[in-house]
Amino acid sequence: MDFSVDRHLFVILGATGNLSFLKLLPSLYRVLMEKNLKDSCQVLGVGTKDLGDEGFRERAREALKNAGLSPEEISDWCDSCLHYQSLGKTSQGYSKLAERIKSLEADHKIPGNRIFYLALPPSLFPTAMEGIGESGLSQSPGWIRIVIEKPFGSDLSSSRELNSLARRYFDESQIFRIDHYLGKETVQNLLIFRFANTIFESLWNRDRIESMQITMAESIGIEERARYYDRAGALRDIVQNHLAQILSLTAMEAPAVFEADSIRDEKVKVLRSIPPIRMDDVVFAQYEKGQIKNKAVRSYREEPGVAPDSSTETFIAMKLEIDNWRWQGVPFYLRTGKRLPRRNTQIVVNFRHPPICIFKPHSSCQIQSNRLLITLQPDEGFHLFFDVKEPEEPLRLKTESLHFHYKDAFGPLSDAYQTLIHDILKGDQTLFVRADEVETSWELFTPLLEKDMPIFSYEAGTWGPKEADQLLKRDGRTWINP
Ligand code: BG6
């Protein structure tokens, strides 16, 4: 599909928050400069603070400088393209915003093309959508797009409500639900890896694969996000969105065409084929104090802003199955956690063992199954493990690997937000989550939130609680740690 970028107004709601200053403005700036789109975009920051254009520009300059951009480079853009509108505290906020938007569009000859980026806490999504819709801003002679950050809802019913509210004012083709994992080059590469390489695709099924593991590990704790995290927990923060997306891309069938809806149709089918997850197959846990990279770190309950008796999970391990022709009987083990030994996101594909070992009389016959390890971050690439004969007698087998590292082939990769922002400007929805995907994912995971899950504990700096190891041990397997 061919996408071009028309003149438009990029409206950031929540413009004075962390997401806006740390991610959006630097990524937007880089996209506009790299793609030569500077003249097509005016930015309107919207917030409750009373800043004025100059106050906002000042803070944006600081943020862009901190993101590594030189002051000379950015100053012209900040002065000529950034604007600010305070919503104030009264109900008039959105009608004033509507006036401001129309006046900016007239001044800059923008034909009503608008992007509304909700860089807001999730609890404010409904108010913002209603504000935009009721003030008539979702109607214009140009195109309208609304961008909504994750988490989209906090369970099945809230995600349905949010979707129906969004549909009151916007068409699905105007709604861009962000999951920043989809903007990562390596996550997108899963499709190329699978569907452009017959050697892997022909093995990608229950006949050749005996199990899969997907791990998203972080060494950081919850930083300054206790207010959000203590209510969300790992299931809402990571599993329902990032892990569900990686799982869908790993397990989906080939789409009929490489287009947004075709791809999303196949992804949602994966989620629909997963039978209800059994409580016995899930481990929730929370970190205790420990050491990470030789530095002592506090327990979750001691983090500032966390309730001292909090039972929020910071770690989840689970086993699920996909009941379709390709995957029936192949377990998928998913795991995520904060305060694990290091940051790493990986997919481990364990191939089946050879049916018999013909080397037995000569060697101990510890044949390792072939394994493919796809690292999504930080050392993006893959490793394919296979056995070779060690030279000389007696006969001994040794596991070696073939590898590919993105950085060797292409140098550093661009930030996920840059990719996603460019797609929003172009109107390409391939890397955004459709309403039915979000709801199907919530359908799968909400029952776990409704159960009284026991919370185990693990020492910070370890790979999680022993119960997570037992989950695999009971199936005769172990986690492959990065
Ligand atoms: C965010 C979560 O969506 O993803 C955070 O809210 C998490 O808790 C972050 O730290 C991880 O993203 P990345 O790109 O660093 O793996």
CSV table of C-alpha atoms and ligand atoms in Angstrom, one decimal, residues 150 180-181 184 216 218 220-221 225 228-229 237-238 241-242 338 343 345 377, ligand 1:
chain,number,residue,atom,x,y,z
A,150,LYS,CA,-1.9,1.0,26.4
A,180,HIS,CA,5.0,-0.1,21.5
A,181,TYR,CA,6.3,-3.7,21.1
A,184,LYS,CA,10.3,-2.8,17.5
A,216,MET,CA,10.2,-10.7,28.7
A,218,GLU,CA,13.4,-6.6,33.1
A,220,ILE,CA,14.4,-2.4,36.5
A,221,GLY,CA,11.8,-2.2,39.2
A,225,ARG,CA,5.3,4.5,38.5
A,228,TYR,CA,-0.1,3.1,38.0
A,229,TYR,CA,1.8,-0.2,38.6
A,237,ASP,CA,1.1,-4.1,32.2
A,238,ILE,CA,2.9,-6.8,30.0
A,241,ASN,CA,-0.6,-6.7,25.5
A,242,HIS,CA,3.2,-7.1,24.8
A,338,LYS,CA,10.5,-6.9,37.1
A,343,ARG,CA,16.7,-7.0,30.5
A,345,THR,CA,13.1,-10.4,25.6
A,377,GLN,CA,16.2,-7.2,22.7
B,1,BG6,C1,5.8,-0.7,29.1
B,1,BG6,C2,5.5,-1.2,30.5
B,1,BG6,O1,4.7,-0.9,28.3
B,1,BG6,O2,6.9,-1.5,28.7
B,1,BG6,C3,6.7,-1.0,31.4
B,1,BG6,O3,4.5,-0.3,31.0
B,1,BG6,C4,7.9,-1.8,30.8
B,1,BG6,O4,6.4,-1.5,32.7
B,1,BG6,C5,8.1,-1.4,29.4
B,1,BG6,O5,9.0,-1.4,31.6
B,1,BG6,C6,9.2,-2.2,28.8
B,1,BG6,O6,9.4,-1.7,27.5
B,1,BG6,P1,10.8,-2.1,26.8
B,1,BG6,O7,10.6,-1.5,25.4
B,1,BG6,O8,11.9,-1.4,27.6
B,1,BG6,O9,11.0,-3.5,26.8
